[in-house]
Coordinates of C-alpha atoms in Angstrom, one line a residue:
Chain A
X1 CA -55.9 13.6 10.3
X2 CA -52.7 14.0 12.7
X3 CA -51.4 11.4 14.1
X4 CA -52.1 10.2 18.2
X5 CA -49.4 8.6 20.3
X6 CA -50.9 6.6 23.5
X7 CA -49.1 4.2 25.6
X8 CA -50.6 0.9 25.3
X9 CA -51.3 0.3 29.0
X10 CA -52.0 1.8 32.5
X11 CA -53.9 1.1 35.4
X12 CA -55.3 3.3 38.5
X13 CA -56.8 2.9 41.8
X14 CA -60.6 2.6 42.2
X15 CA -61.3 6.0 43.7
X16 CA -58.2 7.8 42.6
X17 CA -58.4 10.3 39.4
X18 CA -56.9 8.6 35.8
X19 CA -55.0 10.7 33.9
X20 CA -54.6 9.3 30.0
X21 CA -52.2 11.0 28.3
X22 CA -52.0 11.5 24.4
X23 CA -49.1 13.0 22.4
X24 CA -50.3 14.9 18.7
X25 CA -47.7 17.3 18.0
X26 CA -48.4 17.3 14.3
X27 CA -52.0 18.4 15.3
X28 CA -52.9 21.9 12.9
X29 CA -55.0 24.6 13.8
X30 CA -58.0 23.5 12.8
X31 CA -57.9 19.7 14.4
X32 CA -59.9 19.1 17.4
X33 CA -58.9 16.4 20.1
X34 CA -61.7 13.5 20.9
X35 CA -62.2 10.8 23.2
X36 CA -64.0 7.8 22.9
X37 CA -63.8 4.6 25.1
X38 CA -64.7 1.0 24.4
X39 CA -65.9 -1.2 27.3
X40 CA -65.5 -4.9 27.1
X41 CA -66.0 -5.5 22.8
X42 CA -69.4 -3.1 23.0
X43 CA -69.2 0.0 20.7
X44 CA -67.1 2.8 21.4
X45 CA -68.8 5.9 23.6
X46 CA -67.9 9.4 23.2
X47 CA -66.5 11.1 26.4
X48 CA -65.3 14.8 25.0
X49 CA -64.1 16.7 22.3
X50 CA -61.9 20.1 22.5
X51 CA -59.7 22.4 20.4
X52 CA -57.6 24.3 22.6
X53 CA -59.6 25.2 25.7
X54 CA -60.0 22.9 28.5
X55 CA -63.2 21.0 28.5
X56 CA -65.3 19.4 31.4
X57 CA -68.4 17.0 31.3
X58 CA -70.3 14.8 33.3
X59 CA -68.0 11.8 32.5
X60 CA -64.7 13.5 32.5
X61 CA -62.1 16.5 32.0
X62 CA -60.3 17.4 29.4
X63 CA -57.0 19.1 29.5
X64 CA -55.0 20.9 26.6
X65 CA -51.5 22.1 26.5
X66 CA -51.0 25.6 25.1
X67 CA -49.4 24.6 22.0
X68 CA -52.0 21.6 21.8
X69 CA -49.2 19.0 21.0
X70 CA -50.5 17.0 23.7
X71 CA -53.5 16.4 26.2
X72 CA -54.7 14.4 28.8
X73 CA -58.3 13.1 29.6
X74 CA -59.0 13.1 33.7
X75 CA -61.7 10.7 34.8
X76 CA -61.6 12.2 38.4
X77 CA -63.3 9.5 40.3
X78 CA -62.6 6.6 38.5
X79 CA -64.7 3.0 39.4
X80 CA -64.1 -0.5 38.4
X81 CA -66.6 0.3 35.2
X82 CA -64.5 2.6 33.4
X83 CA -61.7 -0.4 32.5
X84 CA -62.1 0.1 29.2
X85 CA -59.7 0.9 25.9
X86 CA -59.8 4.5 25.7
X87 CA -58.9 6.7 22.3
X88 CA -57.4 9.8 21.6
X89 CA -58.5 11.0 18.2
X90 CA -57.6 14.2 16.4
X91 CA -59.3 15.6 13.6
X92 CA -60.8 18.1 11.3
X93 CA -63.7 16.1 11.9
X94 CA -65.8 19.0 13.3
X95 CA -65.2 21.8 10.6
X96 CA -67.2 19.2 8.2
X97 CA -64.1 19.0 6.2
X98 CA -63.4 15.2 7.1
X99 CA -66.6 13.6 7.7
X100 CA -65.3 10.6 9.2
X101 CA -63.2 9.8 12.0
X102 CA -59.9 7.5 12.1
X103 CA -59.4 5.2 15.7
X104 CA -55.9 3.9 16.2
X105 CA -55.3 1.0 19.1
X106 CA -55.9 3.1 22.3
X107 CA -54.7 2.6 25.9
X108 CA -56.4 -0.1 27.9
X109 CA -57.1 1.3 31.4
X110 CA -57.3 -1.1 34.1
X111 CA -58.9 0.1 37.3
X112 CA -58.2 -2.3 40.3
X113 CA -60.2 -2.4 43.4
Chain B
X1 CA -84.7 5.4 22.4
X2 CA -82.8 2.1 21.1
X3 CA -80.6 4.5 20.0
X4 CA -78.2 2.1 16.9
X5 CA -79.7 -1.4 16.2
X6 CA -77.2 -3.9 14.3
X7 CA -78.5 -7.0 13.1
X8 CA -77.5 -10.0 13.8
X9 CA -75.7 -10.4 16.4
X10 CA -73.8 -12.8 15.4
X11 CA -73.2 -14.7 11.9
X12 CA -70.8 -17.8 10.4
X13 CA -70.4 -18.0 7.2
X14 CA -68.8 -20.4 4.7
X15 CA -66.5 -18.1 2.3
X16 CA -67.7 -17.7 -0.9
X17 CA -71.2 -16.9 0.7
X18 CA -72.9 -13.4 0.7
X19 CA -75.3 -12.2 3.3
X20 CA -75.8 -8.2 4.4
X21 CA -75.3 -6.8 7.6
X22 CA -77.9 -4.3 8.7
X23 CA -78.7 -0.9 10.8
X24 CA -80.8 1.3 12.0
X25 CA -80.9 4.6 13.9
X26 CA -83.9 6.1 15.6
X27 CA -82.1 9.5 16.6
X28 CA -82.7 11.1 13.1
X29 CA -78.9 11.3 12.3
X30 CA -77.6 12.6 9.1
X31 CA -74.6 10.3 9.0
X32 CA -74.1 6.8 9.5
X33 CA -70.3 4.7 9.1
X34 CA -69.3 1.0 9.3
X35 CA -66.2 0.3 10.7
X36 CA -64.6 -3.1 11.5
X37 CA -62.7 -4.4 14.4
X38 CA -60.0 -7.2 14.3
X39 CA -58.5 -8.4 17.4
X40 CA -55.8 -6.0 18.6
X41 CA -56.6 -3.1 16.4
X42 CA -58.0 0.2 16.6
X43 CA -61.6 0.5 14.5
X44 CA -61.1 0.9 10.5
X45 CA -63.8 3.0 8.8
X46 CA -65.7 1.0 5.7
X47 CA -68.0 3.2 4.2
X48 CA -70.1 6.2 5.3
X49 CA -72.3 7.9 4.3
X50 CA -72.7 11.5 4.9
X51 CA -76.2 12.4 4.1
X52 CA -79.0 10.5 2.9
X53 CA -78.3 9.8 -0.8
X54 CA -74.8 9.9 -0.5
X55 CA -72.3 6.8 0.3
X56 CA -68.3 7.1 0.3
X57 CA -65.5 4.5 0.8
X58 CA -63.2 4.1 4.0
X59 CA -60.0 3.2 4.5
X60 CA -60.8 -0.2 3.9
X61 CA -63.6 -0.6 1.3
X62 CA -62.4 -3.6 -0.4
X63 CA -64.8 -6.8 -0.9
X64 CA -67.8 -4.3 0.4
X65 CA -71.3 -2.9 -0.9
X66 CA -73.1 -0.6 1.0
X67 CA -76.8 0.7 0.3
X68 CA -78.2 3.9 2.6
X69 CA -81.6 2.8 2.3
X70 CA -83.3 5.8 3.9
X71 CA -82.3 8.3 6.9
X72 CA -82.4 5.6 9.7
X73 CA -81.1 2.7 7.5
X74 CA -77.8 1.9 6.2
X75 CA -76.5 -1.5 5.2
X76 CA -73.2 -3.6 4.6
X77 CA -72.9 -6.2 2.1
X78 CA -70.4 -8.9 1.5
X79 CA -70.8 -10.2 -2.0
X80 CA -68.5 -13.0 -1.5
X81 CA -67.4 -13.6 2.3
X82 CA -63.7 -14.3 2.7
X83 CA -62.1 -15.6 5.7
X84 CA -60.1 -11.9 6.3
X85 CA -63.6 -10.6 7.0
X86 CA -63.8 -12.7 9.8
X87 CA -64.1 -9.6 12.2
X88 CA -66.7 -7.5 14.8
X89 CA -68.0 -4.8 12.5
X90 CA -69.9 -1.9 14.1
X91 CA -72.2 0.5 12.5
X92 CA -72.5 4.2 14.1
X93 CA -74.5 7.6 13.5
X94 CA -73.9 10.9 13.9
X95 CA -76.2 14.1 13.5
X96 CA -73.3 15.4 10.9
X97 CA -69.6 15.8 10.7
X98 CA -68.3 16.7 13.9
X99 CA -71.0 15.4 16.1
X100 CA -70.6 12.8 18.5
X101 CA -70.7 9.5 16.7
X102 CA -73.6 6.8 18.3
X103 CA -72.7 3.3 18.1
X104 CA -74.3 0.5 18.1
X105 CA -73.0 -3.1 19.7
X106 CA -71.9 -4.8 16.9
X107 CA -72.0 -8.2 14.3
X108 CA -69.7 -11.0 15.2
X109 CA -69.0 -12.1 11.8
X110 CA -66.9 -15.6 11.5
X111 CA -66.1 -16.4 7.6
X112 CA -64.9 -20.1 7.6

């Protein structure tokens, strides 16, 4: 799997969109791009998955760069219950060539009042 | 739907001890994983298994058993507890690679 660059920290208004960014640049053409977040030491949750469109779900948006070296996940409204660690994954997971997935540390989003 | 059941909750052990940690899925996934958490790190994949039938080590597989019992169960064993598996381990499912993994809430697991 390619490797994921996140910074280790940020925070955002209650209300106000949170944009988590994530560096792959060694990502290949077959790798998607997942998202997961873990709230307060319960197990992670999937948010989205993409390979080079931009995605959107209930929970949140995701956005691709054109040569997919990097994205960022949106959370467009976000509230004091999405603090949470939040990790950018990028794999081959899907194809069913890797059948497992690898999470590094994530960025810990801290949304204040 | 309960959805991932780990069992128990929490567990000390004294090292040299063995006990198994346990799981269940209700959602009629294919795959199922254990991963472990230590303070400050990302999640480290165990074992999985793939199918029913089929197990496979992690990146970490070391001073681990694991059995897939049936399609909804899949279980972790430490032979011989050591304190460096004092850790949160979490099992998760997924309907097959690619799909969304499910996980459950985790084992606090305290070797002393």
């Amino acid at each position: 799997d390619a490797k994921t660059t996140q910074p280790p920290s940020m925070d955002c208004a209650e209300g106000r969109a949170a944009n988590l960014p994530c560096n792959h640049s060694t990502i290949s053409g077959n790798e998607y791009v997942y998202w997961y977040r873990q709230i307060h030491s319960q197990g992670p949750q999937y948010i989205i998955h993409g390979l080079k469109n931009n995605e959107t779900n209930e929970m949140a948006s995701l956005i691709i760069t054109e040569d997919r070296k990097s994205s960022t996940l949106i959370l467009p409204h976000a509230t004091l219950r999405d603090t949470a660690v939040y990790y950018c994954i990028v794999s081959d997971f899907l194809t069913g060539a890797n059948s497992k997935l690898t999470f590094g540390k994530g960025i810990t989003l801290s949304v204040r009042p | 739907n309960a959805g991932v059941t780990q069992t128990p909750k929490f567990q000390v052990l004294k090292t040299g001890q063995s006990m198994t940690l346990q799981c269940a899925q209700d959602m009629n996934h294919n795959s199922m994983y254990w991963y472990r958490q230590d303070p400050g790190m990302g999640l480290r994949l165990i074992y999985y298994s793939a199918s029913e039938g089929t197990t496979d080590k992690g990146e970490v597989p070391n001073g681990y058993n694991v059995s897939r019992l049936n399609k909804r169960e899949f279980s972790l064993r430490l032979e011989s507890a050591a304190p460096s598996q004092t850790s949160v381990y979490f099992c998760a499912s997924s309907q097959g690679p690619g799909s969304p993994l499910h996980f459950g809430n985790g084992t606090r697991l305290t070797v002393t």
